[in-house]
Protein backbone atom coordinates (compact mmCIF):
# COMPACT_ATOMS: atom_id res chain seq x y z
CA UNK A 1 80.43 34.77 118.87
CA UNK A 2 79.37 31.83 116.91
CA UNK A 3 77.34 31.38 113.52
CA UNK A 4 74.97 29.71 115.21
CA UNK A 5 74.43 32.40 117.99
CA UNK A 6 74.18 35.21 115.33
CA UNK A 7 71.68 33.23 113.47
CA UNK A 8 69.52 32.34 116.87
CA UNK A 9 69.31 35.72 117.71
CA UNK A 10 68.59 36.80 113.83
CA UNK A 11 65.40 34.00 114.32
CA UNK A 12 64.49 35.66 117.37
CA UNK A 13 64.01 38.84 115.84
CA UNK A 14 62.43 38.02 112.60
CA UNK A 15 59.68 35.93 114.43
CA UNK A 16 59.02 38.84 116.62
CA UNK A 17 58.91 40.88 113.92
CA UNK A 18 56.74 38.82 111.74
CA UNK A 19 54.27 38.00 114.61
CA UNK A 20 55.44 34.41 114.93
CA UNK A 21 57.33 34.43 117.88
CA UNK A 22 56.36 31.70 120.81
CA UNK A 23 55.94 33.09 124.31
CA UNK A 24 58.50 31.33 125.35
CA UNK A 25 60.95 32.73 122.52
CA UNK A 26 59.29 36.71 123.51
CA UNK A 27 60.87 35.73 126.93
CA UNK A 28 64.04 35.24 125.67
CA UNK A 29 64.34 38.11 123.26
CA UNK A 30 63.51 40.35 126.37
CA UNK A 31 66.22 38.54 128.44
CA UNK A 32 68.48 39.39 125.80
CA UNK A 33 67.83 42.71 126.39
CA UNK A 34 67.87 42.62 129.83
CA UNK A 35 71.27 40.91 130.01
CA UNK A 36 72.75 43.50 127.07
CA UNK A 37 71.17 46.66 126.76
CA UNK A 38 73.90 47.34 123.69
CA UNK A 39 71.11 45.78 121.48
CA UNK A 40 68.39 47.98 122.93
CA UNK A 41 69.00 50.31 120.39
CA UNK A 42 69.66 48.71 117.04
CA UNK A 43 66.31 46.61 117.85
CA UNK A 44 64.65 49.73 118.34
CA UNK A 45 65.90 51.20 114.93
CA UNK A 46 64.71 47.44 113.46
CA UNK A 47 61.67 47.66 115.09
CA UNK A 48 61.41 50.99 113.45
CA UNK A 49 62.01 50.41 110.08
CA UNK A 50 60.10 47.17 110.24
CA UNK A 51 56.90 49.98 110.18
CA UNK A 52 57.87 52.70 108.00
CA UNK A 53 60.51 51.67 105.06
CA UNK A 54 59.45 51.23 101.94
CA UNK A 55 60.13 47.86 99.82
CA UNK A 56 63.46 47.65 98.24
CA UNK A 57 65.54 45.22 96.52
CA UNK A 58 66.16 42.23 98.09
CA UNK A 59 69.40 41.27 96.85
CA UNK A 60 71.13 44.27 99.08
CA UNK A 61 70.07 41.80 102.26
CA UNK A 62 73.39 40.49 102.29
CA UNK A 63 75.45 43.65 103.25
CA UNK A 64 72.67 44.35 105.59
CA UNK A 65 73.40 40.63 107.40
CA UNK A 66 76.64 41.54 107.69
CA UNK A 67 76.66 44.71 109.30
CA UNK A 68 74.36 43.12 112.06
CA UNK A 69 76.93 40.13 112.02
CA UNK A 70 79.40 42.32 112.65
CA UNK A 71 77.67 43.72 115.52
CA UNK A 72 77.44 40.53 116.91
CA UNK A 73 80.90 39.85 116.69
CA UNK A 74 81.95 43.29 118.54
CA UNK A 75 79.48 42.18 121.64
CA UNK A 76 81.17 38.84 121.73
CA UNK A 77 84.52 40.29 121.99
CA UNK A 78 83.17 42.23 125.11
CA UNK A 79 81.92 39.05 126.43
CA UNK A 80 77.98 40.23 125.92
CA UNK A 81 76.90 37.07 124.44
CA UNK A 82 72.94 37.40 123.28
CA UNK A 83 69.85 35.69 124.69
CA UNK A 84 70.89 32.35 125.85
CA UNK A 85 74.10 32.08 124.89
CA UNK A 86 75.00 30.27 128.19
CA UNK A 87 73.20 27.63 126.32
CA UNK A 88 75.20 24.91 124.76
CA UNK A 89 74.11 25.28 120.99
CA UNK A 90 73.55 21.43 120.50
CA UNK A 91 71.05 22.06 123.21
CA UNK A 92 68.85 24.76 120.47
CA UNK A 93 66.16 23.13 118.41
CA UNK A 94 66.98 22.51 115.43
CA UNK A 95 64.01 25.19 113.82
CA UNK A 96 66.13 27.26 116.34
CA UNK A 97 69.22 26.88 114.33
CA UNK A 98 67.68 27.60 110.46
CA UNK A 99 69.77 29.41 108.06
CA UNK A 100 69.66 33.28 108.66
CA UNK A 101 68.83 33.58 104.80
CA UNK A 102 65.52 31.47 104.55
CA UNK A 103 64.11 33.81 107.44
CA UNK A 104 65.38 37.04 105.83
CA UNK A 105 63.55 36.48 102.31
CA UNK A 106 60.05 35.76 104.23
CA UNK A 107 58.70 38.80 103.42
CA UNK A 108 60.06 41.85 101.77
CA UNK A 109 58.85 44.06 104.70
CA UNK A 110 61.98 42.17 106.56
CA UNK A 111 64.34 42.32 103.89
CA UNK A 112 62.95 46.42 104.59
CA UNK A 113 64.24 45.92 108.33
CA UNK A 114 67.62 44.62 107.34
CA UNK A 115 68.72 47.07 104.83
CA UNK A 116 67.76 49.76 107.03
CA UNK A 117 69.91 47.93 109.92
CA UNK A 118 72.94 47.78 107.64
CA UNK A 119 72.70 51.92 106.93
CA UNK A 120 71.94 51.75 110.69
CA UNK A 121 74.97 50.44 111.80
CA UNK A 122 77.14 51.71 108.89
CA UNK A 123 76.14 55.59 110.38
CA UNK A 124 75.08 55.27 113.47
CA UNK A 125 76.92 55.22 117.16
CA UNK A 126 74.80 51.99 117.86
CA UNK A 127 75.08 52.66 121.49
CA UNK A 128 73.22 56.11 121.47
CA UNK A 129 69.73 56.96 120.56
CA UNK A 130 68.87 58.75 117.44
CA UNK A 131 68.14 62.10 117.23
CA UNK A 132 64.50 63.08 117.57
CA UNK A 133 62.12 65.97 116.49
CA UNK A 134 61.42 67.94 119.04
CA UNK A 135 60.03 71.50 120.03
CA UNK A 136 62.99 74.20 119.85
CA UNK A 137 64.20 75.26 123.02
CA UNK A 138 65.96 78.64 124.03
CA UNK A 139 69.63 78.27 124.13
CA UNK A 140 71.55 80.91 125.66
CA UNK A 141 74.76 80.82 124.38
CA UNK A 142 76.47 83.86 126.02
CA UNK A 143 76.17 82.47 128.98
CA UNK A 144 76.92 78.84 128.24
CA UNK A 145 73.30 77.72 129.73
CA UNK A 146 70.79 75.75 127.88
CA UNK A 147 67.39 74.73 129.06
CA UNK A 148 64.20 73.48 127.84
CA UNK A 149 60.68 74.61 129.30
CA UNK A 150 58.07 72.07 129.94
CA UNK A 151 56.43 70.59 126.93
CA UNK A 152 59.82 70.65 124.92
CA UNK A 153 62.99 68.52 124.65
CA UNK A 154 66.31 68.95 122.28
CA UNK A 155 69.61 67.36 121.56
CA UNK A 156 72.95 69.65 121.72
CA UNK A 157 76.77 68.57 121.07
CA UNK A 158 78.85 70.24 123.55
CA UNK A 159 82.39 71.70 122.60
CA UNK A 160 84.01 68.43 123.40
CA UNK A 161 82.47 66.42 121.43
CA UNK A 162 79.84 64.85 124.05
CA UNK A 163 76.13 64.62 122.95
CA UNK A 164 73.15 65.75 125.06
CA UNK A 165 69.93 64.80 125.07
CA UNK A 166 68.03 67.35 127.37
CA UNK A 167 64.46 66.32 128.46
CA UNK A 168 61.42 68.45 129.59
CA UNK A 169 62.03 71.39 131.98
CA UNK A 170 65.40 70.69 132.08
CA UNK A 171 69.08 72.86 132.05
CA UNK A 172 72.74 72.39 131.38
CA UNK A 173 75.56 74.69 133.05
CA UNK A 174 78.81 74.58 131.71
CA UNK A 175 81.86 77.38 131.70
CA UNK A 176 83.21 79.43 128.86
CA UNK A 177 86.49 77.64 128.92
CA UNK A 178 85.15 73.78 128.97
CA UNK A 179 86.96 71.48 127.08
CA UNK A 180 90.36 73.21 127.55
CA UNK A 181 91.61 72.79 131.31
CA UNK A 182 88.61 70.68 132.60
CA UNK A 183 85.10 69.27 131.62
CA UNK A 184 82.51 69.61 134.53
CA UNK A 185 78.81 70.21 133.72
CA UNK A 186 75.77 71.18 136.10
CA UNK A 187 72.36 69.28 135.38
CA UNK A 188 69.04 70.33 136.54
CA UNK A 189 66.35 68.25 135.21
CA UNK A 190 67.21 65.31 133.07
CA UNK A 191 69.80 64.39 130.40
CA UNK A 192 70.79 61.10 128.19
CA UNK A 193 74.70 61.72 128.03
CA UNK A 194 77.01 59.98 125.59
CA UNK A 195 80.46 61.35 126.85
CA UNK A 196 83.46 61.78 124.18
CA UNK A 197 86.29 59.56 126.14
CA UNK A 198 89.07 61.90 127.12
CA UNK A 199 91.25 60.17 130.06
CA UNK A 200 93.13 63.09 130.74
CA UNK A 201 90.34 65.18 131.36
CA UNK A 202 87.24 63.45 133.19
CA UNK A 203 83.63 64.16 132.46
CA UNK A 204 81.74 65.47 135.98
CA UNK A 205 78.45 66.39 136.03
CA UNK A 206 77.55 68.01 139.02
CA UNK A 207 73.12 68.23 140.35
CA UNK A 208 71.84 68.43 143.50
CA UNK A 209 72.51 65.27 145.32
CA UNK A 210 74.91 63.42 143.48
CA UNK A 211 78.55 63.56 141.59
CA UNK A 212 79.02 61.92 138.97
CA UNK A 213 82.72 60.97 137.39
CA UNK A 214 83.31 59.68 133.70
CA UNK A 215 86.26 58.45 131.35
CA UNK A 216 83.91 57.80 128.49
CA UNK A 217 80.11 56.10 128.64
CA UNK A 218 76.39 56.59 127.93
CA UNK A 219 74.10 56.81 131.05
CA UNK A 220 70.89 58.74 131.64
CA UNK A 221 70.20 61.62 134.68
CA UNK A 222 67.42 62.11 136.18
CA UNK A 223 67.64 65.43 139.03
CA UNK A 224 64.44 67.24 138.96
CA UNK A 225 64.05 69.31 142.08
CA UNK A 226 60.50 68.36 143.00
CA UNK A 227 61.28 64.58 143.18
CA UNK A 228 61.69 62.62 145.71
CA UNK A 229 64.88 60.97 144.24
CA UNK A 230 67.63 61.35 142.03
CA UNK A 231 68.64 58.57 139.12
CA UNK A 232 71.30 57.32 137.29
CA UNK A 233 70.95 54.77 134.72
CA UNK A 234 74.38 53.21 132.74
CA UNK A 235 74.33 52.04 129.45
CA UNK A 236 77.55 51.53 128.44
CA UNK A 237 81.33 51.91 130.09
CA UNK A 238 80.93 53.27 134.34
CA UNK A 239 80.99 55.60 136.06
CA UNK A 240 81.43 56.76 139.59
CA UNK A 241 78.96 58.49 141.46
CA UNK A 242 79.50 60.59 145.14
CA UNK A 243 76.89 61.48 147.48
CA UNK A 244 76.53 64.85 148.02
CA UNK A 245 77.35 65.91 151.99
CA UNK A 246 78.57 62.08 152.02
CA UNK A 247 82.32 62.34 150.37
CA UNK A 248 83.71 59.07 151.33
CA UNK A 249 80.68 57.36 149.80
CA UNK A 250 81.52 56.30 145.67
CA UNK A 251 79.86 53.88 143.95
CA UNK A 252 80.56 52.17 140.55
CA UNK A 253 78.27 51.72 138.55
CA UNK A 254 78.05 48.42 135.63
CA UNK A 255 76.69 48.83 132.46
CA UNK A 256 72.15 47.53 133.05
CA UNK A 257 72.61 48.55 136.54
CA UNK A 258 70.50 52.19 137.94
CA UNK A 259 71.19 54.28 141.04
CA UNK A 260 68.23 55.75 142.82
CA UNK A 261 69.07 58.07 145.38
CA UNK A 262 66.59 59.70 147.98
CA UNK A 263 66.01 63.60 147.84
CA UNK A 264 65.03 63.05 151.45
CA UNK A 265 67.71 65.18 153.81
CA UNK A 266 66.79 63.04 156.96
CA UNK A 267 68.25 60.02 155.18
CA UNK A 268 71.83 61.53 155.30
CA UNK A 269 72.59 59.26 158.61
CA UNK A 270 71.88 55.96 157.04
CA UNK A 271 74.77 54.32 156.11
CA UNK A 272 75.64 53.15 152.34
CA UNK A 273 74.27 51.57 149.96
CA UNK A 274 71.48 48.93 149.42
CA UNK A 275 70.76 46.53 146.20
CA UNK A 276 67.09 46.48 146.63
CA UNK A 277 63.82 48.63 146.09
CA UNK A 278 63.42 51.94 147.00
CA UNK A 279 60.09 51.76 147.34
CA UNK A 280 60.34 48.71 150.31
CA UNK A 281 63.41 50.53 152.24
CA UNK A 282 63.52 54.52 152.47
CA UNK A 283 67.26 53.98 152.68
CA UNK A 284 69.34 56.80 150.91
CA UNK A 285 70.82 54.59 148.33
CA UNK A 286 69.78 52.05 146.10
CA UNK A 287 71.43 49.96 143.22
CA UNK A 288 68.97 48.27 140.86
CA UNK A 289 68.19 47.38 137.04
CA UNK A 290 66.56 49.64 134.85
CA UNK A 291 62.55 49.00 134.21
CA UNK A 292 61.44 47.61 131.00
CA UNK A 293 58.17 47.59 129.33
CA UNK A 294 56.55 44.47 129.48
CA UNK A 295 55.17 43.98 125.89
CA UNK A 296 57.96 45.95 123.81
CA UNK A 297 61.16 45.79 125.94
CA UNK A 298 61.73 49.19 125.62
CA UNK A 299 63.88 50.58 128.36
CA UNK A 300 61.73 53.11 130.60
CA UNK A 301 64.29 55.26 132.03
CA UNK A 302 65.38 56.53 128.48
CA UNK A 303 62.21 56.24 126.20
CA UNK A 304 62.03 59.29 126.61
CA UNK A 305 64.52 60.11 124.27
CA UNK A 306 62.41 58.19 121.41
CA UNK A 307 59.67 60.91 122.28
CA UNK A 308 57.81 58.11 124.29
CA UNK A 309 56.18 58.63 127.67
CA UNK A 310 56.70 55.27 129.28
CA UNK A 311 54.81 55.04 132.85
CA UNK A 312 54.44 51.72 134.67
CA UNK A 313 52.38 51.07 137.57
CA UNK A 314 52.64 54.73 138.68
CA UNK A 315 50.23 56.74 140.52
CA UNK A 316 48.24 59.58 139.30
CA UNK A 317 50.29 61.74 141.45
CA UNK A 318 53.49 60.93 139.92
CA UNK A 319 52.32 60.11 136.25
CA UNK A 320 50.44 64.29 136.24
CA UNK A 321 53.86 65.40 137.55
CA UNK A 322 55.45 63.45 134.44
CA UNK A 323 52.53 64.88 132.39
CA UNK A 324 52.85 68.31 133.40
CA UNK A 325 57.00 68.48 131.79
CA UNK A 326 55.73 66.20 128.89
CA UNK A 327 52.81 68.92 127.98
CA UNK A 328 53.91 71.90 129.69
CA UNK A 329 50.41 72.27 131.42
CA UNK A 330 49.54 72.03 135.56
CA UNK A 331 47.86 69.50 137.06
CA UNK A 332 45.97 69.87 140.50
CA UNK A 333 43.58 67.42 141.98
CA UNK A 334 39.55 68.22 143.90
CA UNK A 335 40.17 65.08 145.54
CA UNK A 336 43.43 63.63 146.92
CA UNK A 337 42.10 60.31 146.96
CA UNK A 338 42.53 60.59 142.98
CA UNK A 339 46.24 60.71 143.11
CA UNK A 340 46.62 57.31 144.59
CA UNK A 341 45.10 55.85 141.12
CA UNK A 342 47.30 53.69 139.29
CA UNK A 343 48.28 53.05 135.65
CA UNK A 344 50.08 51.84 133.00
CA UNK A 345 50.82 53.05 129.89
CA UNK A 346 52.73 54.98 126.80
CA UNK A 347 51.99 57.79 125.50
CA UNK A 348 53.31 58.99 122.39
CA UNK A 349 51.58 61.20 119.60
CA UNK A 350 48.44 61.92 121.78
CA UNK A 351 47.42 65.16 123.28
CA UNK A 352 47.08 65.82 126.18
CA UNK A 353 43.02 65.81 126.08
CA UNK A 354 43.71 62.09 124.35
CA UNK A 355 46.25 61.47 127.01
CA UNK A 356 43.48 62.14 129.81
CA UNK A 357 40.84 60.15 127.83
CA UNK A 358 42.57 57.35 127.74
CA UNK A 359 43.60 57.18 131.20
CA UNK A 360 39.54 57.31 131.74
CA UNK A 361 39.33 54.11 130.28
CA UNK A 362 40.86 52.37 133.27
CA UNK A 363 39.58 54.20 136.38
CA UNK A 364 36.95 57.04 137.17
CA UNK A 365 37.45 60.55 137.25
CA UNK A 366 36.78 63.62 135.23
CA UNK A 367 38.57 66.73 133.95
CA UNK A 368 38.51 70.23 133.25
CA UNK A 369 40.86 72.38 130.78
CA UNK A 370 41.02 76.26 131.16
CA UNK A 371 43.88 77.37 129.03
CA UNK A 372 47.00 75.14 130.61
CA UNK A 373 45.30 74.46 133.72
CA UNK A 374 43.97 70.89 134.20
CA UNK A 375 41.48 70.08 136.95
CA UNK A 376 41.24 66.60 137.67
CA UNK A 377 37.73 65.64 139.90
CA UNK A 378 34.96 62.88 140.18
């Protein structure tokens, strides 16, 4: 990757950061991400910082340039050039093509962000999340199960060495002897995996619906029983996913790319697999891109694993059912005509009373709370 790519994308961030960033250059930060969610996650952990860490010397910038440099240079030796690196960099603006180190001593808040990165990427996997504080969940060892009730979330390492992220009213099957002869896994619910490579003994996770094969890779499940689809999202690496009922069906998945597949038993007879919406075509398969939020860039399928509650242009239906694992309260509706609101939104540190209030903003309805009961009505 060349200097002049690492220090476009450094400008890129730093504007963003620094609230000078053009609409036009907002665009192409949130192609880059589009085009290479490997730098979801560092930007996050920038982003982060950028808020919380307090001032520190600026002299240590350096190391932290490297580090992200060196980043850089690892996606360019996968071929996942940054942003508009199709671009021929004569092409840039010159204001485009500034030294990284005038832009990094702006403001000590950024030199903040930088040092941060370079611990970042010293000790961090940059292609999985970070850990997050959640509510315990039970874990039943004995019997090699662990779940999480509604309302709670945790992380968990499993013998092999592959990390688990389990969401809300979720569970995890696995046998006494996994790791030695064979590493299969059963998923209820939803889980962000990062799988410990291991050629000679594939990772399988088993739910409902789908199969799902892996040498080594990061990709998010989604299986909950009462939807009307499953998901996979890939991060990193592939993996191959069977149909349930459907044997001689695979599909590979690429790293940015999500598989929806409909819940719907009717849809068995319709044959394989099309690169469009569900939501136009009831077909049984679908292969699309994962759904970003418009103003951060954060990816939606796996916010959840930052403790965010990402919903975009969902209906009041689906966003209560979201609601209901996120708080670990039920949601029924007076009037059905109320589920067919829309919204968009995160939620984050807000209750759930704040969560409802602020969904009141945008559309009319009221709501009742007896214990964990909500009643939403006009």
């Amino acid at each position: 990757m060349g200097k002049d790519h690492k220090e476009y994308t450094w400008n890129l961030v730093a504007k963003k950061l620094a609230g000078e960033a053009t609409p036009e250059e907002l665009r192409e930060l949130d192609e880059l991400l589009r085009n290479n969610p490997d730098l979801y996650y560092p930007l996050q952990t920038i982003s982060d910082l950028w808020k919380h860490t307090p001032p520190v010397n600026p002299r240590d910038i350096e190391q932290a340039e490297k580090a992200f440099s060196a980043h850089l240079d690892r996606m360019g030796d996968l071929r996942l050039e940054p942003g508009p690196a199709a671009v021929s960099d004569d092409l840039l603006p010159a204001k485009r093509r500034s030294p990284l180190r005038r832009i990094a001593i702006l403001t000590v808040p950024l030199a903040c962000v930088l040092i941060g990165l370079g611990w970042y990427l010293r000790h961090a996997d940059r292609t999985t999340p970070p850990q997050v504080a959640v509510k315990p969940a039970p874990v039943t060892n004995a019997a090699n199960e662990i779940y999480t009730t509604n309302g709670s979330r945790t992380h968990l390492t499993l013998p092999d060495g592959t990390r688990v992220w389990l969401n809300a009213g979720s569970r995890i099957d696995y046998p006494k002897n996994f790791g030695n002869t064979q590493r299969e896994v059963e998923l209820t619910g939803e889980a962000f995996f990062d799988v410990a490579a291991n050629a000679a003994r594939p990772f399988v996770i088993h739910t409902r619906r789908i199969d799902i094969l892996v040498l080594g890779t990061s990709f998010n499940v989604k299986s909950y029983p009462a939807d009307r689809t499953t998901e996979a999202t890939l991060i990193r690496g592939s993996i191959e996913v069977s149909i349930r009922n459907r044997p001689s069906d695979k599909i590979v998945l690429k790293p940015n790319e999500k598989l929806v597949v409909s819940n719907d038993d009717s849809l068995l007879r319709v044959p394989v697999v099309r690169r469009h919406a569900l939501r136009t075509n009831p077909s049984l398969v679908v292969i699309s891109k994962p759904t970003y939020e418009e103003h951060t860039g954060a990816m939606i399928e796996t916010s959840w694993v930052y403790n965010k509650l990402i919903f975009q242009d969902e209906t009041f239906a689906e966003l209560a059912r979201q609601m209901e694992r996120w708080y670990g309260i039920s949601i029924r509706f007076d009037n059905p005509r109320l589920e067919e609101l829309q919204f968009t939104g995160i939620f984050e540190k807000e209750t759930i009373r704040q969560a409802l209030d602020a969904l009141r903003l945008t559309a009319d309805f009221n709501y009742t709370i007896e214990g964990t009961q909500i009643t939403i009505h006009n």
